[in-house]
Amino acid sequence: MARNPKHDILFQPIKIGPKILKNRFYQVPHCIGAGSEKPGTQAANRGMKAEGGWGACCTEYCSISPESDDCHRVSARIWDEGDVINLRHLTDSLHKHGALGGIELWYGGAHAPCMESRAIPYGPTAQASEFEYLTYCHEADDDDIKYLQGLYVAAAKRAVQAGFDIIYVYGAHSYLPLQFLSHYYNRRTDRYGGSFENRARFWIETLAAVKAAVGHEAAIATRFAVDTLYGADGVQALDDGLKFVELVDREGVVDLWDLNIGDIAEWGEDAGPSRFYQAGHQRNWTDGAKRVAKVPVLGVSRETSPDDMAARILDGRLDILGFARPSIADPFIPLKIQEGRYEDIRECIGCNVCISRWEIGGPPMICTQNATANEEYRRGWHPEKFAKTSSSCSVLVVGAGPAGMECARVLGERGYDVHLREADTELGGRVRKVVKYPGLSEWARVITYRQIQLQKLKSVEVHTGVGKMTADQVLSYGADRVVIATGSYWANDGTNFVTHSPVEGLDASLPYICTPEQVLMQNKPVGDRVLVVDCDGYFTGVSIAEFLADRGKKVKILTPLKGVAPYTHFTLEAPNLHRMMHEKHIHELTSHWLLKVQPGRATAYNIFRDGYKRAPGPTTGELPRRPGTEVVEVEFDTIIAATGRVPNDSLWRELAARRAEWAKHDVQAIYQAGDCYAPGLIAQAVFEGHRIAREFESSNPQRPQPWIRERQVWGHETYPKISDRQVVG
Amino acid sequence: MARNPKHDILFQPIKIGPKILKNRFYQVPHCIGAGSEKPGTQAANRGMKAEGGWGACCTEYCSISPESDDCHRVSARIWDEGDVINLRHLTDSLHKHGALGGIELWYGGAHAPCMESRAIPYGPTAQASEFEYLTYCHEADDDDIKYLQGLYVAAAKRAVQAGFDIIYVYGAHSYLPLQFLSHYYNRRTDRYGGSFENRARFWIETLAAVKAAVGHEAAIATRFAVDTLYGADGVQALDDGLKFVELVDREGVVDLWDLNIGDIAEWGEDAGPSRFYQAGHQRNWTDGAKRVAKVPVLGVSRETSPDDMAARILDGRLDILGFARPSIADPFIPLKIQEGRYEDIRECIGCNVCISRWEIGGPPMICTQNATANEEYRRGWHPEKFAKTSSSCSVLVVGAGPAGMECARVLGERGYDVHLREADTELGGRVRKVVKYPGLSEWARVITYRQIQLQKLKSVEVHTGVGKMTADQVLSYGADRVVIATGSYWANDGTNFVTHSPVEGLDASLPYICTPEQVLMQNKPVGDRVLVVDCDGYFTGVSIAEFLADRGKKVKILTPLKGVAPYTHFTLEAPNLHRMMHEKHIHELTSHWLLKVQPGRATAYNIFRDGYKRAPGPTTGELPRRPGTEVVEVEFDTIIAATGRVPNDSLWRELAARRAEWAKHDVQAIYQAGDCYAPGLIAQAVFEGHRIAREFESSNPQRPQPWIRERQVWGHETYPKISDRQVVG
């Protein structure tokens, strides 16, 4: 299929400052967990996007000074010669494919906890961060302001040395320039505080200084949240937002506007999870700026539809399309559009597990849709290229959930003769349940992408509605190798991580107790007063609670965790989920667990009910602290039990028990992928299915191959060099 | 002063397996945030302890496989040749001083989230971790058990290559061997489950395999929690604990027992914060094992008293003294005891900020007492050696809180002529308040150590009770340089991180509103019903709540944070603090903030009360979501406001405004240290005071010098080498 001509606009070059962007696809700054400390990972991840056709790719936020140190989270840093070497490797990987490299110069003010550097950040006004409790900044005086602007300039010069084409002064997400601009932070009474012009001064002066220093060699960009979404208390799109764009443009100090909305404490208003925000949710805020802007404007919005992308430009709403998450899910979107291969686009589902790893701090970014994300360097995986097998090996994949579909797809790409067999009439496994939850319908893209790809693969046969395979059927199927991907189910007896045991009286065969499956897939009746029992801590408990509240039920969530759905803090869903719970009157009983369940009544206890003083020594058979006896009785009509997941591994266990018979049936090996091996995120199931297929020729694909680790090796160079260190005391 | 002969026993060598430990001082495994990825930091930190006289120093827990990957937390790893190189550098740094090197081989089972490796851990039984929600392990079958034991053996062989003398199979803190031993985890019915002997089999076989492989070259140790403190539901000291020691010793597979108590989910029962546990709190559990053990036994207990240390050995309760936190606070304890310099021992205060950084994941360990901890390599700081100045510069330090005392001490050690002046009659600053809180009396050691050292320094004069110095007094004092360290105070108007503004009606000059200072230091009367308003999130809010509950008040804590005192989760104080709150009927109202305060009534709101759906676009002056209007009225007699800290910087501001006069008074420079510059942890104030003194000759000591960073630099070797990678797909 050829490209639709209305998408041609996406491939028109555009000038930004002294540089030409070859098309309108622009990967805005986003984190991947590599920073400037894992240069191979960094360069290979962004370089893959350059190969996939992106016109420009940026680093994640890049610190300009140890005073802006986000450890435990991973930012890039451009502090010294070592960083220049590492970031040069990144820009080389982009230039090789004709893409520009952008660097987002970052100074966080009070939001930078500086746990590695132990430095103290400056801010416009001395105050505590609303993002990082226990973290305060120091009020910058006039000298400090000059010093700070000097930090930006010095970093910009190093950025040019490192080969960057686009240099940002980063002011979105409530970092330093915005802190000066916003009344919320800036309480100064000097020429950097008070009037709008005074509050804008720091930002404009900084841009001017950076432009004067490197503007002839690089385009100068700024990232600006046109609306902090605080209403009258913050920066507002139709007032300060436009005014600031006009003011800056009048000075001619910016070559590119990178616009978004929101702040840092609740930046899910920008990187909106699909649960709350569909593609384009920022358009009404950001797409107004072009009316006043004199230089190109780019905006984000997790777009995955080429028509929507083109329309934003054709309508004159934007000049350039910014992407973060869609470029992670599919680094080849531009090339696929260019070649008219629309059906091959692997769309972002907006689950934000990518972001969750940054929020956790430290781990590499992962992606539910793209198992190769961040594996380009360390595992040598290419998202679109697969080593072809010369083997005639036939593979049976049992179960078409996320792991099975992905495993079959990658084996198929590699040329294996694959049969993917699904008991049910539809593909998708657990994803079919998940999409029934309020707001999670986009997660169906996990299925649709793979379904389409599987259809295209000549060496893959997909069989649905075949019922549960028995061990006999598997052994006699005629496959050389077998991958079991039969998923998991919610424990029907209350097995949980608190006791690692069932809960007395919690039996999902009873009419008043349901697992999420029974509600979603079997329409098991649910009474008026619902108690959701959640040990999972991610989306299931809170989602089934909302699902039932929407159907008029009175819902309470009981969890042994300290809060409801704590993992959604990392995916940026938490604030609106808490608002939703408040609005829908979903109550919570946290730090509690169940002693037993009787009809209509659950007996729970506070997990901190025991005495806080420990006995002076051991006594056999006794708890070393006063055992608590208080309980809380919770009345209910129905309990929904999301207490723990259990691998659906009976097929595997039977096959394992009959290992001696494999050879007789010419079955060489049987592996497990996804939840039936160990329950995990959907991203983990997709990864496992992918990995097994990539490593199918290793001696035991069940166990992963080593990957390249990036870290200091003793005896090799470090920066600053020891000889550079001013040891004075 | 000479050494007390009763301490001689501490310096008697002892044989452990094929090795001789030169004395009884043993640094047990503890984390520092370096792992095997920051080899310079790792070697310099432990090497400093070797220099300070420790007989043996161990790594932190050291992963034997990517299946046991604790990322986001930092463990050591011995997976490949790169790790061997890096850890060899560590053992070299120990051997140079005659210390043995120990390595704690770790496999975490379900507790390892594997966020970097994306691998799946094995466990005795498939289940979810009670430590890491969302993390499940896969049940190991017989083949997998052999494979796991092979991982320990292979790691042990690499450990010998890396020069280690003592090799652990790590079973404490609920890691894999304990998971097999304990019914809580192990639900197997094969020869590795069921009876005690069956459950002990994995551990004993693993020890036997490791001993067979490397026992002639290294001592084999195991770390074992003799009591998991679960009462009848777990491993119990007087029953299973002793039985296991006997069983293992009968097999002759261990050369050293490293004993402690507790589990992983609540490991503050082992690394007990001083708030709840004084030195020696484990003795009654661990010191019984020697009655049955055939090989040397070591136990920990945060001992800092040489008499207590000696007694444990003289009484036959232990053979070797294990230390973690005391060795961080003072790496030179052994040498100081050996030389009879008892008064120089810098005692651990048990605040657990060291541990907090591991719990946060990623940041380097810090220490409240020892500012040089983890700065040995990267900043080149030695805890006991100071570059002497040849300058005759005189320095006035204003304020003898943590920052001022430490700054004066280090300047004094360096030979500067220092006057330390304190307005109050006693040294200590804010620490004098903190020690009044229940359980925090040991924090006074921050003062006493420095007080003693300051007395010994000939070039330091300490003046107390001098009242607040004016700018005139500072300028005319005659000092060449000045360090202002005047601390901070709790906002008396409710200034907080939510609004960055005061709270209407919250005025600490009113009789019914107090700051913590007013309660602790000025005995301002407090009524019966107390509302503690806490935006700090660390110890202050919960501590003043307990302080007042102990005086019969009815106390409620209101906080905008999601939980009470979340930072105490990282210091391991949280579980017992929650139990304490439950026991003392301290109530909480979390995720709420104050609209206004009237006499007897505070008006609060749920911070998630606004609508969860955002408007489709911007409207100037309006919140983009339905504004919530619900409020909660809280009745009170007294409010205690810990809403935010404000730098006590009026002296500095006056001096800064009169900068033009400095030269006239021969004042060359004035700096700020500690809370008056920016409020922070006590550890940060001590660090800042220390750093400024170390860097006193730099061009501007207010701003830190760069330090050596350890990370991959592109173009240098990585491991496994790219050529080693089996790229198969």
XYZ file of N, CA and C in Angstrom, chain B residues 124 142 145-146 149 152 169 176-182 186 188-210 243-244 247-248 251 253:
132
model
N 11.413 -21.720 46.351
C 11.001 -23.080 46.714
C 9.566 -23.367 46.266
N 13.760 -30.133 40.560
C 15.039 -30.738 40.951
C 16.204 -30.232 40.091
N 17.095 -26.757 41.087
C 17.828 -26.710 42.360
C 19.305 -26.992 42.119
N 19.573 -27.963 41.274
C 20.990 -28.237 40.945
C 21.613 -27.027 40.248
N 22.302 -24.306 42.809
C 23.498 -24.615 43.607
C 24.749 -24.408 42.768
N 25.720 -20.769 42.885
C 26.497 -20.428 44.084
C 27.953 -20.866 43.928
N 27.264 -18.078 52.056
C 25.966 -18.403 51.475
C 24.962 -17.637 52.346
N 17.020 -16.763 49.601
C 16.661 -18.098 49.123
C 16.867 -19.242 50.127
N 18.038 -19.388 50.747
C 18.187 -20.550 51.641
C 17.154 -20.555 52.779
N 16.864 -19.365 53.329
C 15.854 -19.283 54.391
C 14.466 -19.611 53.830
N 14.244 -19.234 52.561
C 12.941 -19.532 51.955
C 12.709 -21.043 51.899
N 13.802 -21.767 51.657
C 13.656 -23.221 51.708
C 13.435 -23.699 53.151
N 14.128 -23.079 54.098
C 14.069 -23.548 55.490
C 12.731 -23.266 56.154
N 12.073 -22.189 55.737
C 10.898 -21.725 56.484
C 9.590 -22.192 55.861
N 8.089 -22.246 52.119
C 8.294 -23.558 51.517
C 7.062 -24.443 51.735
N 6.666 -27.183 49.696
C 6.974 -28.344 48.856
C 6.633 -29.647 49.577
N 6.456 -30.665 48.781
C 6.189 -31.974 49.372
C 7.264 -32.977 48.963
N 8.311 -32.487 48.292
C 9.373 -33.409 47.882
C 10.473 -33.436 48.953
N 11.660 -33.868 48.588
C 12.727 -33.990 49.592
C 13.287 -32.642 50.031
N 12.836 -31.555 49.417
C 13.256 -30.214 49.853
C 12.151 -29.499 50.636
N 11.087 -30.207 50.968
C 10.007 -29.587 51.742
C 9.479 -30.550 52.776
N 8.620 -30.055 53.646
C 8.035 -30.922 54.664
C 8.792 -30.856 55.968
N 9.539 -31.906 56.279
C 10.240 -31.969 57.575
C 11.337 -30.911 57.664
N 11.761 -30.635 58.884
C 12.829 -29.667 59.097
C 14.082 -30.062 58.317
N 14.407 -31.334 58.364
C 15.609 -31.804 57.664
C 15.461 -31.587 56.152
N 14.297 -31.863 55.647
C 14.062 -31.644 54.212
C 14.181 -30.162 53.868
N 13.624 -29.315 54.715
C 13.660 -27.886 54.419
C 15.076 -27.325 54.550
N 15.879 -27.956 55.409
C 17.273 -27.519 55.575
C 18.174 -28.042 54.451
N 17.673 -28.984 53.685
C 18.515 -29.677 52.710
C 19.133 -28.728 51.679
N 18.344 -27.818 51.136
C 18.877 -26.925 50.100
C 20.073 -26.144 50.635
N 19.911 -25.595 51.818
C 20.962 -24.752 52.404
C 22.236 -25.569 52.654
N 22.029 -26.746 53.237
C 23.194 -27.576 53.587
C 23.889 -28.093 52.335
N 23.118 -28.546 51.375
C 23.739 -29.008 50.125
C 24.516 -27.884 49.443
N 23.937 -26.677 49.492
C 24.603 -25.548 48.837
C 25.920 -25.233 49.537
N 25.872 -25.195 50.869
C 27.102 -24.960 51.625
C 28.133 -26.049 51.325
N 27.669 -27.295 51.261
C 28.597 -28.402 51.002
C 29.238 -28.243 49.627
N 28.435 -27.857 48.656
C 28.958 -27.704 47.298
C 29.970 -26.564 47.235
N 29.666 -25.474 47.901
C 30.584 -24.333 47.897
C 31.866 -24.696 48.646
N 18.572 -25.728 66.316
C 18.551 -27.019 65.629
C 19.269 -26.916 64.288
N 19.069 -25.810 63.600
C 19.711 -25.637 62.295
C 21.225 -25.500 62.467
N 22.565 -28.903 63.086
C 22.460 -29.729 61.886
C 23.568 -29.401 60.883
N 23.777 -28.120 60.659
C 24.786 -27.700 59.693
C 26.180 -28.048 60.205
N 27.397 -31.450 59.671
C 27.895 -31.727 58.315
C 29.270 -31.117 58.079
N 30.117 -28.071 57.188
C 30.161 -27.331 55.920
C 30.305 -25.825 56.111
